[in-house]
Amino acid sequence: MLNMAVRAARAAGDIIVRAMDRVDLLNITTKSRNDFASDVDRQAELEITGILQKAYPGHAVLGEEHGFKGPESSDFVWVIDPLDGTTNFLHGFPQFAVSIALFHRGKVERGVVYDPVKQELFTAVRGAGATLNNRRIRVTPQKGLTGALLGTGIPFKDQSYLDAYLGMLKSLLKDAAGIRRAGSAALDLAYVAAGRLDGFWEIGLNQWDMAAGVLLIQEAGGLVSDLEGGDRYFENGSIVCANPKLHGPMLDLIKPHLTKELRQASA
Ligand code: IPD
Ligand code: CA
Ligand code: CA
């Protein structure tokens, strides 16, 4: 099943790369404020779901652009973000990826994140580790925030939690060596797994942004939680991840900024 996910991710990556130099000709729709989708997002998703549903007719798929399809009762659900980092893609900023995860009875079992520009393929299989272009990857051994390079996502759609977010940013900035906002959550998570970032946090994500990356990090020896340290990140869309030594110190600086709404979302 991992091989099939890789095949689907590469096929979608080809569609994305072919469209890169004619972005101005694309049909772009605004789904909500600052949330865009183009023909490329839609075509890439149809390519992925076509490949997966042909191979596994009994499995369901949940894609960002076309929603849920397939048998409601299936134990297997493929969760797909055909193009994570659409805003980057539309601006010619070369940081975006395809993200595909396979859930079995609610647990992520396979994860693939593919960067078609750098041709970097991140894969994870539950219990069998994580790889980048077939080489094993691990999270960093970074002990605390001093000297740490963190990734994040700055709120740009729903800004109701902007003040809380800025409080977290301020606290983490004081100690960290640097903070990056690269614009593709799936790749940010893959970078934590590969030891390129020491940690990452973001509020307001969807399952398709996170699912493959979460398994990559867990299989690379890292910890993933929501803002309160719990495991409801797929439900509430907030995520904090890092190696086991840095995860606690990050949470300690994040938690004091949680509002009642953010706490309720975690409860
Ligand atoms: C977005 C990217 C971005 C994150 C947003 C996501 P999209 O996904 O992952 O980094 O900050 O929250 O929605 O819309 O480009 O697939
Ligand atoms: Ca996304
Ligand atoms: Ca997307």
Coordinates of C-alpha atoms and ligand atoms in Angstrom, one line a residue:
M1 CA 0.0 0.0 0.0
L2 CA 3.0 2.3 0.6
N3 CA 4.1 1.7 -3.0
M4 CA 0.7 2.6 -4.3
A5 CA 0.7 5.8 -2.3
V6 CA 4.1 6.7 -3.7
R7 CA 3.0 6.0 -7.2
A8 CA 0.0 8.3 -6.7
A9 CA 2.1 11.0 -5.1
R10 CA 4.6 11.0 -7.9
A11 CA 1.8 11.1 -10.5
A12 CA 0.2 14.1 -8.8
G13 CA 3.7 15.7 -8.5
D14 CA 4.2 15.5 -12.2
I15 CA 0.9 17.3 -12.8
I16 CA 1.9 20.1 -10.4
V17 CA 5.4 20.5 -11.9
R18 CA 4.1 20.6 -15.4
A19 CA 1.7 23.5 -14.4
M20 CA 4.4 25.5 -12.6
D21 CA 5.4 27.7 -15.5
R22 CA 1.8 28.5 -16.6
V23 CA 0.2 29.4 -13.2
D24 CA -1.2 32.6 -14.8
L25 CA -3.4 30.5 -17.0
L26 CA -5.0 28.6 -14.2
N27 CA -8.6 28.8 -13.0
I28 CA -8.4 29.8 -9.4
T29 CA -11.3 29.7 -6.9
T30 CA -11.4 31.3 -3.5
K31 CA -12.9 28.8 -1.1
S32 CA -12.9 31.2 1.8
R33 CA -10.8 34.3 2.8
N34 CA -7.2 33.6 1.7
D35 CA -8.0 30.0 0.9
F36 CA -7.5 29.2 -2.8
A37 CA -7.6 26.2 -5.0
S38 CA -6.7 25.9 -8.7
D39 CA -7.3 23.4 -11.5
V40 CA -4.0 21.8 -10.5
D41 CA -5.2 21.0 -6.9
R42 CA -8.3 19.5 -8.3
Q43 CA -6.6 17.5 -11.1
A44 CA -3.9 16.3 -8.8
E45 CA -6.5 15.0 -6.4
L46 CA -8.4 13.2 -9.1
E47 CA -5.2 11.6 -10.3
I48 CA -4.4 10.3 -6.8
T49 CA -7.9 9.1 -6.0
G50 CA -8.2 7.4 -9.4
I51 CA -5.0 5.4 -8.7
L52 CA -6.0 4.5 -5.2
Q53 CA -9.6 3.6 -5.9
K54 CA -8.6 1.5 -8.8
A55 CA -6.1 -0.5 -6.7
Y56 CA -8.4 -0.6 -3.6
P57 CA -12.0 -0.4 -4.6
G58 CA -13.1 -1.3 -1.0
H59 CA -11.2 1.7 0.5
A60 CA -12.7 5.2 1.0
V61 CA -10.9 8.4 0.2
L62 CA -11.1 11.8 1.8
G63 CA -9.5 14.6 -0.3
E64 CA -9.3 18.3 0.4
E65 CA -10.9 19.3 -2.9
H66 CA -13.4 16.6 -3.7
G67 CA -14.4 15.4 -0.2
F68 CA -15.3 11.9 0.9
K69 CA -15.9 9.1 -1.6
G70 CA -16.3 5.4 -1.3
P71 CA -17.8 2.9 1.1
E72 CA -18.8 4.6 4.3
S73 CA -18.3 1.4 6.2
S74 CA -14.7 0.9 5.0
D75 CA -12.0 0.4 7.7
F76 CA -9.5 2.0 5.3
V77 CA -9.6 5.7 4.5
W78 CA -7.0 7.5 2.4
V79 CA -6.6 11.2 3.5
I80 CA -5.2 13.3 0.8
D81 CA -3.9 16.8 0.3
P82 CA -3.1 16.9 -3.4
L83 CA -1.2 20.2 -3.1
D84 CA -0.2 21.5 0.3
G85 CA 1.1 25.0 0.0
T86 CA -1.2 26.3 -2.7
T87 CA -0.5 29.9 -2.0
N88 CA 3.3 29.2 -2.4
F89 CA 2.6 27.4 -5.7
L90 CA 0.4 30.2 -7.1
H91 CA 3.2 32.7 -6.3
G92 CA 6.0 30.5 -7.8
F93 CA 7.5 30.1 -4.3
P94 CA 8.9 26.6 -4.6
Q95 CA 7.8 25.0 -1.3
F96 CA 4.8 22.7 -1.6
A97 CA 4.0 19.0 -1.5
V98 CA 1.6 16.2 -2.0
S99 CA 0.5 14.5 1.2
I100 CA -1.2 11.1 1.3
A101 CA -2.0 9.1 4.5
L102 CA -3.8 5.8 5.0
F103 CA -6.0 5.5 8.1
H104 CA -7.0 2.0 9.3
R105 CA -9.8 2.1 11.9
G106 CA -8.8 5.7 12.8
K107 CA -5.1 5.2 13.0
V108 CA -2.5 6.4 10.5
E109 CA -0.7 3.4 9.1
R110 CA 1.1 4.8 6.0
G111 CA 2.3 8.3 5.2
V112 CA 3.8 9.9 2.1
V113 CA 4.9 13.5 1.6
Y114 CA 6.4 14.3 -1.8
D115 CA 8.1 17.5 -2.8
P116 CA 8.0 17.4 -6.6
V117 CA 10.4 20.4 -7.1
K118 CA 13.2 19.0 -4.9
Q119 CA 12.2 15.5 -5.8
E120 CA 12.2 14.6 -2.1
L121 CA 10.0 11.6 -1.1
F122 CA 9.3 11.2 2.7
T123 CA 7.6 7.9 3.6
A124 CA 6.5 6.3 6.9
V125 CA 5.1 2.9 7.8
R126 CA 3.8 2.4 11.3
G127 CA 6.3 0.3 13.2
A128 CA 8.9 0.3 10.4
G129 CA 10.4 3.8 10.5
A130 CA 10.5 6.9 8.3
T131 CA 12.7 7.6 5.2
L132 CA 13.7 10.4 2.9
N133 CA 14.5 9.1 -0.6
N134 CA 14.9 5.6 0.9
R135 CA 17.3 6.6 3.7
R136 CA 16.2 6.4 7.4
I137 CA 15.5 9.7 9.0
R138 CA 15.4 10.7 12.7
V139 CA 14.4 13.8 14.6
T140 CA 17.2 15.9 16.1
P141 CA 18.8 15.3 19.5
Q142 CA 18.3 19.0 20.3
K143 CA 17.8 19.3 24.1
G144 CA 16.2 22.6 24.8
L145 CA 15.1 25.8 23.0
T146 CA 18.5 27.4 23.1
G147 CA 19.9 27.0 19.6
A148 CA 16.7 25.3 18.2
L149 CA 15.3 26.0 14.8
L150 CA 11.5 25.9 14.8
G151 CA 8.9 25.9 12.1
T152 CA 5.4 27.4 12.4
G153 CA 2.3 28.5 10.5
I154 CA 1.1 32.1 11.0
P155 CA -2.7 32.3 11.0
F156 CA -3.9 33.8 7.7
K157 CA -7.5 32.4 7.4
D158 CA -9.2 32.4 10.8
Q159 CA -7.6 35.2 12.8
S160 CA -9.7 34.8 15.9
Y161 CA -6.7 33.2 17.7
L162 CA -4.1 35.6 16.3
D163 CA -3.3 37.3 19.7
A164 CA -2.9 33.9 21.4
Y165 CA -0.7 32.8 18.5
L166 CA 1.5 35.9 18.7
G167 CA 2.0 35.4 22.4
M168 CA 3.3 31.9 21.7
L169 CA 5.5 33.2 19.0
K170 CA 7.0 35.9 21.3
S171 CA 7.7 33.4 24.0
L172 CA 9.3 30.9 21.7
L173 CA 11.3 33.5 19.8
K174 CA 13.1 34.6 23.0
D175 CA 14.9 31.4 23.3
A176 CA 15.0 29.8 19.9
A177 CA 17.8 30.3 17.3
G178 CA 15.2 31.0 14.6
I179 CA 11.6 30.5 13.5
R180 CA 10.6 29.7 9.9
R181 CA 7.2 30.0 8.2
A182 CA 7.8 28.1 4.9
G183 CA 4.1 27.7 3.9
S184 CA 3.5 24.0 3.6
A185 CA 2.5 22.3 6.9
A186 CA 3.0 18.8 5.4
L187 CA 6.6 19.6 4.5
D188 CA 7.2 21.4 7.8
L189 CA 6.3 18.2 9.6
A190 CA 8.4 16.1 7.2
Y191 CA 11.3 18.5 8.0
V192 CA 10.9 17.8 11.7
A193 CA 11.0 14.1 11.0
A194 CA 14.2 14.6 8.9
G195 CA 15.9 16.7 11.5
R196 CA 15.9 19.9 9.5
L197 CA 13.7 21.6 12.0
D198 CA 13.9 20.9 15.7
G199 CA 10.2 21.5 16.3
F200 CA 7.0 22.9 14.8
W201 CA 3.6 24.2 16.0
E202 CA 0.5 25.5 14.2
I203 CA -3.1 26.2 15.0
G204 CA -6.0 25.6 12.6
L205 CA -4.8 22.7 10.4
N206 CA -6.9 20.0 8.8
Q207 CA -6.4 16.2 8.8
W208 CA -5.1 16.2 5.3
D209 CA -2.3 18.8 6.2
M210 CA -1.1 16.7 9.1
A211 CA -1.8 13.0 8.8
A212 CA 1.2 11.8 6.8
G213 CA 3.5 14.2 8.6
V214 CA 2.4 13.0 12.0
L215 CA 3.3 9.4 11.2
L216 CA 6.6 10.6 9.7
I217 CA 7.5 12.3 13.0
Q218 CA 6.4 9.4 15.2
E219 CA 8.3 6.9 13.2
A220 CA 11.4 9.2 13.2
G221 CA 11.3 9.2 17.1
G222 CA 9.5 12.4 17.7
L223 CA 6.4 13.4 19.8
V224 CA 3.2 14.9 18.5
S225 CA 0.4 16.5 20.6
D226 CA -2.1 19.3 20.5
L227 CA -1.5 22.6 22.3
E228 CA -2.3 21.1 25.7
G229 CA -0.2 18.1 25.3
G230 CA -3.1 15.8 24.4
D231 CA -3.7 13.6 21.4
R232 CA -6.7 15.3 19.9
Y233 CA -4.8 17.1 17.1
F234 CA -6.8 15.6 14.3
E235 CA -10.0 16.8 15.9
N236 CA -8.9 20.3 17.0
G237 CA -6.4 21.0 14.2
S238 CA -3.6 22.3 16.6
I239 CA -0.3 20.6 16.7
V240 CA 3.0 20.8 18.6
C241 CA 5.8 18.4 17.6
A242 CA 9.5 18.0 18.3
N243 CA 11.9 15.4 19.6
P244 CA 11.0 14.1 23.1
K245 CA 13.5 16.4 24.8
L246 CA 12.2 19.6 23.2
H247 CA 8.5 18.8 23.1
G248 CA 7.9 19.5 26.8
P249 CA 9.8 22.9 26.8
M250 CA 7.8 24.0 23.8
L251 CA 4.5 23.1 25.4
D252 CA 5.6 25.0 28.6
L253 CA 5.9 28.2 26.6
I254 CA 2.8 27.6 24.5
K255 CA 0.3 26.7 27.2
P256 CA 0.2 30.0 29.1
H257 CA -1.2 31.7 26.0
L258 CA -4.1 29.3 25.5
T259 CA -7.5 31.1 25.5
K260 CA -10.7 29.6 26.8
E261 CA -11.7 28.8 23.2
L262 CA -8.5 27.0 22.4
R263 CA -8.7 25.1 25.7
Q264 CA -12.3 24.0 24.9
A265 CA -11.2 22.9 21.5
S266 CA -8.7 20.6 23.2
A267 CA -11.1 19.3 25.8
Ligands
IPD1 C1 -2.0 25.2 4.0 C2 -0.5 25.0 4.2 C3 -0.1 26.1 5.2 C4 -0.8 26.1 6.5 C5 -2.3 26.2 6.2 C6 -2.8 25.1 5.3 P1 -3.1 24.4 1.6 O1 -2.5 24.1 3.1 O2 -0.2 23.8 4.8 O3 1.3 26.0 5.5 O4 -0.4 27.2 7.2 O5 -3.0 26.2 7.4 O6 -4.2 25.2 5.0 O7 -4.3 25.2 1.8 O8 -2.0 25.1 0.9 O9 -3.3 23.0 1.2
CA2 CA -3.0 21.8 3.1
CA3 CA -4.2 21.7 -0.4

